[in-house]
mmCIF file of N, CA and C and ligand atoms in Angstrom:
data_model
loop_
_atom_site.group_PDB
_atom_site.id
_atom_site.type_symbol
_atom_site.label_atom_id
_atom_site.label_comp_id
_atom_site.label_asym_id
_atom_site.label_seq_id
_atom_site.Cartn_x
_atom_site.Cartn_y
_atom_site.Cartn_z
ATOM 1 N N MET A 15 -19.899 -0.738 -48.984
ATOM 2 C CA MET A 15 -18.932 -0.773 -47.872
ATOM 3 C C MET A 15 -19.086 0.491 -47.017
ATOM 4 N N ARG A 16 -19.197 0.264 -45.755
ATOM 5 C CA ARG A 16 -19.439 1.401 -44.871
ATOM 6 C C ARG A 16 -18.144 1.873 -44.227
ATOM 7 N N ARG A 17 -17.960 3.113 -44.300
ATOM 8 C CA ARG A 17 -16.756 3.675 -43.690
ATOM 9 C C ARG A 17 -17.023 4.078 -42.237
ATOM 10 N N GLY A 18 -16.069 3.806 -41.396
ATOM 11 C CA GLY A 18 -16.242 4.131 -39.983
ATOM 12 C C GLY A 18 -15.523 5.388 -39.573
ATOM 13 N N ALA A 19 -15.097 6.158 -40.551
ATOM 14 C CA ALA A 19 -14.315 7.339 -40.223
ATOM 15 C C ALA A 19 -15.164 8.387 -39.527
ATOM 16 N N ASN A 20 -16.422 8.442 -39.889
ATOM 17 C CA ASN A 20 -17.278 9.477 -39.321
ATOM 18 C C ASN A 20 -17.747 9.125 -37.915
ATOM 19 N N ARG A 21 -17.532 7.902 -37.557
ATOM 20 C CA ARG A 21 -18.006 7.507 -36.233
ATOM 21 C C ARG A 21 -17.031 7.952 -35.140
ATOM 22 N N TRP A 22 -15.816 8.191 -35.562
ATOM 23 C CA TRP A 22 -14.806 8.576 -34.576
ATOM 24 C C TRP A 22 -14.777 10.082 -34.456
ATOM 25 N N LYS A 23 -15.028 10.570 -33.277
ATOM 26 C CA LYS A 23 -14.975 12.002 -33.046
ATOM 27 C C LYS A 23 -13.674 12.372 -32.345
ATOM 28 N N ALA A 24 -13.051 13.368 -32.877
ATOM 29 C CA ALA A 24 -11.816 13.831 -32.259
ATOM 30 C C ALA A 24 -12.142 14.536 -30.945
ATOM 31 N N PRO A 25 -11.375 14.273 -29.934
ATOM 32 C CA PRO A 25 -11.618 14.932 -28.648
ATOM 33 C C PRO A 25 -11.339 16.424 -28.742
ATOM 34 N N ILE A 26 -12.193 17.167 -28.113
ATOM 35 C CA ILE A 26 -12.035 18.620 -28.129
ATOM 36 C C ILE A 26 -11.146 19.041 -26.964
ATOM 37 N N PHE A 27 -10.047 19.627 -27.318
ATOM 38 C CA PHE A 27 -9.119 20.032 -26.277
ATOM 39 C C PHE A 27 -9.298 21.508 -25.946
ATOM 40 N N SER A 28 -9.154 21.783 -24.706
ATOM 41 C CA SER A 28 -9.240 23.169 -24.277
ATOM 42 C C SER A 28 -8.153 23.436 -23.244
ATOM 43 N N ALA A 29 -7.844 24.685 -23.080
ATOM 44 C CA ALA A 29 -6.817 25.036 -22.108
ATOM 45 C C ALA A 29 -7.435 25.249 -20.738
ATOM 46 N N CYS A 30 -6.758 24.747 -19.754
ATOM 47 C CA CYS A 30 -7.230 24.950 -18.385
ATOM 48 C C CYS A 30 -7.154 26.427 -18.036
ATOM 49 N N SER A 31 -8.225 26.912 -17.451
ATOM 50 C CA SER A 31 -8.279 28.342 -17.132
ATOM 51 C C SER A 31 -7.436 28.682 -15.910
ATOM 52 N N ASP A 32 -7.030 27.658 -15.210
ATOM 53 C CA ASP A 32 -6.297 27.897 -13.975
ATOM 54 C C ASP A 32 -4.796 27.742 -14.160
ATOM 55 N N CYS A 33 -4.397 26.626 -14.765
ATOM 56 C CA CYS A 33 -2.963 26.380 -14.912
ATOM 57 C C CYS A 33 -2.515 26.438 -16.370
ATOM 58 N N GLY A 34 -3.487 26.474 -17.303
ATOM 59 C CA GLY A 34 -3.136 26.623 -18.702
ATOM 60 C C GLY A 34 -2.764 25.336 -19.396
ATOM 61 N N ALA A 35 -2.937 24.214 -18.732
ATOM 62 C CA ALA A 35 -2.603 22.942 -19.339
ATOM 63 C C ALA A 35 -3.651 22.562 -20.384
ATOM 64 N N THR A 36 -3.202 21.939 -21.453
ATOM 65 C CA THR A 36 -4.122 21.503 -22.489
ATOM 66 C C THR A 36 -4.752 20.182 -22.074
ATOM 67 N N ILE A 37 -6.052 20.223 -21.876
ATOM 68 C CA ILE A 37 -6.765 19.037 -21.422
ATOM 69 C C ILE A 37 -7.980 18.816 -22.290
ATOM 70 N N PRO A 38 -8.413 17.562 -22.429
ATOM 71 C CA PRO A 38 -9.650 17.303 -23.153
ATOM 72 C C PRO A 38 -10.840 17.926 -22.433
ATOM 73 N N SER A 39 -11.822 18.312 -23.203
ATOM 74 C CA SER A 39 -13.002 18.911 -22.588
ATOM 75 C C SER A 39 -13.795 17.853 -21.833
ATOM 76 N N HIS A 40 -14.711 18.309 -21.038
ATOM 77 C CA HIS A 40 -15.620 17.463 -20.263
ATOM 78 C C HIS A 40 -14.925 16.712 -19.132
ATOM 79 N N ILE A 41 -13.677 17.019 -18.927
ATOM 80 C CA ILE A 41 -13.016 16.419 -17.772
ATOM 81 C C ILE A 41 -12.324 17.519 -16.979
ATOM 82 N N ALA A 42 -12.095 17.224 -15.732
ATOM 83 C CA ALA A 42 -11.391 18.188 -14.903
ATOM 84 C C ALA A 42 -9.902 18.128 -15.200
ATOM 85 N N CYS A 43 -9.243 19.228 -14.971
ATOM 86 C CA CYS A 43 -7.805 19.274 -15.181
ATOM 87 C C CYS A 43 -7.118 18.343 -14.189
ATOM 88 N N PRO A 44 -6.339 17.393 -14.694
ATOM 89 C CA PRO A 44 -5.703 16.430 -13.790
ATOM 90 C C PRO A 44 -4.581 17.029 -12.962
ATOM 91 N N SER A 45 -4.087 18.170 -13.377
ATOM 92 C CA SER A 45 -2.947 18.744 -12.655
ATOM 93 C C SER A 45 -3.382 19.668 -11.532
ATOM 94 N N CYS A 46 -4.479 20.386 -11.730
ATOM 95 C CA CYS A 46 -4.892 21.327 -10.688
ATOM 96 C C CYS A 46 -6.322 21.062 -10.216
ATOM 97 N N GLY A 47 -7.045 20.200 -10.922
ATOM 98 C CA GLY A 47 -8.385 19.838 -10.477
ATOM 99 C C GLY A 47 -9.441 20.874 -10.784
ATOM 100 N N THR A 48 -9.174 21.740 -11.717
ATOM 101 C CA THR A 48 -10.137 22.774 -12.040
ATOM 102 C C THR A 48 -10.895 22.417 -13.310
ATOM 103 N N TYR A 49 -12.183 22.589 -13.283
ATOM 104 C CA TYR A 49 -12.990 22.340 -14.468
ATOM 105 C C TYR A 49 -13.890 23.541 -14.711
ATOM 106 N N ARG A 50 -13.673 24.198 -15.839
ATOM 107 C CA ARG A 50 -14.457 25.377 -16.215
ATOM 108 C C ARG A 50 -14.453 26.427 -15.106
ATOM 109 N N GLY A 51 -13.299 26.640 -14.540
ATOM 110 C CA GLY A 51 -13.169 27.705 -13.565
ATOM 111 C C GLY A 51 -13.555 27.303 -12.158
ATOM 112 N N ARG A 52 -14.019 26.060 -12.008
ATOM 113 C CA ARG A 52 -14.378 25.614 -10.674
ATOM 114 C C ARG A 52 -13.493 24.469 -10.254
ATOM 115 N N LYS A 53 -13.129 24.471 -9.004
ATOM 116 C CA LYS A 53 -12.280 23.404 -8.514
ATOM 117 C C LYS A 53 -13.146 22.219 -8.133
ATOM 118 N N VAL A 54 -13.019 21.175 -8.922
ATOM 119 C CA VAL A 54 -13.905 20.018 -8.720
ATOM 120 C C VAL A 54 -13.153 18.821 -8.159
ATOM 121 N N LEU A 55 -11.843 18.910 -8.168
ATOM 122 C CA LEU A 55 -11.066 17.806 -7.626
ATOM 123 C C LEU A 55 -10.168 18.298 -6.503
ATOM 124 N N GLU A 56 -10.011 17.456 -5.550
ATOM 125 C CA GLU A 56 -9.119 17.806 -4.456
ATOM 126 C C GLU A 56 -7.716 17.322 -4.781
ATOM 127 N N VAL A 57 -6.930 18.237 -5.278
ATOM 128 C CA VAL A 57 -5.561 17.895 -5.622
ATOM 129 C C VAL A 57 -4.634 18.393 -4.532
ATOM 130 N N GLU A 58 -4.049 17.473 -3.868
ATOM 131 C CA GLU A 58 -3.164 17.856 -2.790
ATOM 132 C C GLU A 58 -1.724 17.777 -3.249
ATOM 133 N N ALA A 59 -0.962 18.768 -2.891
ATOM 134 C CA ALA A 59 0.449 18.785 -3.258
ATOM 135 C C ALA A 59 1.243 17.966 -2.257
ATOM 136 N N PHE A 60 1.904 16.986 -2.772
ATOM 137 C CA PHE A 60 2.704 16.146 -1.900
ATOM 138 C C PHE A 60 4.080 16.749 -1.693
HETATM 139 ZN ZN1 LIG B 102 -5.345 23.079 -14.576
#
């Protein structure tokens, strides 16, 4: 019987360097649009 527990990888969370929000790695911060110190998303304040 094969276990599938090892196939699931837990997402690596990191803190946003700009706003400090805890976000999964490899994605831009949804709140401020910053990824690894660079602003990659245009987040406009409504
Ligand atoms: Zn942020």
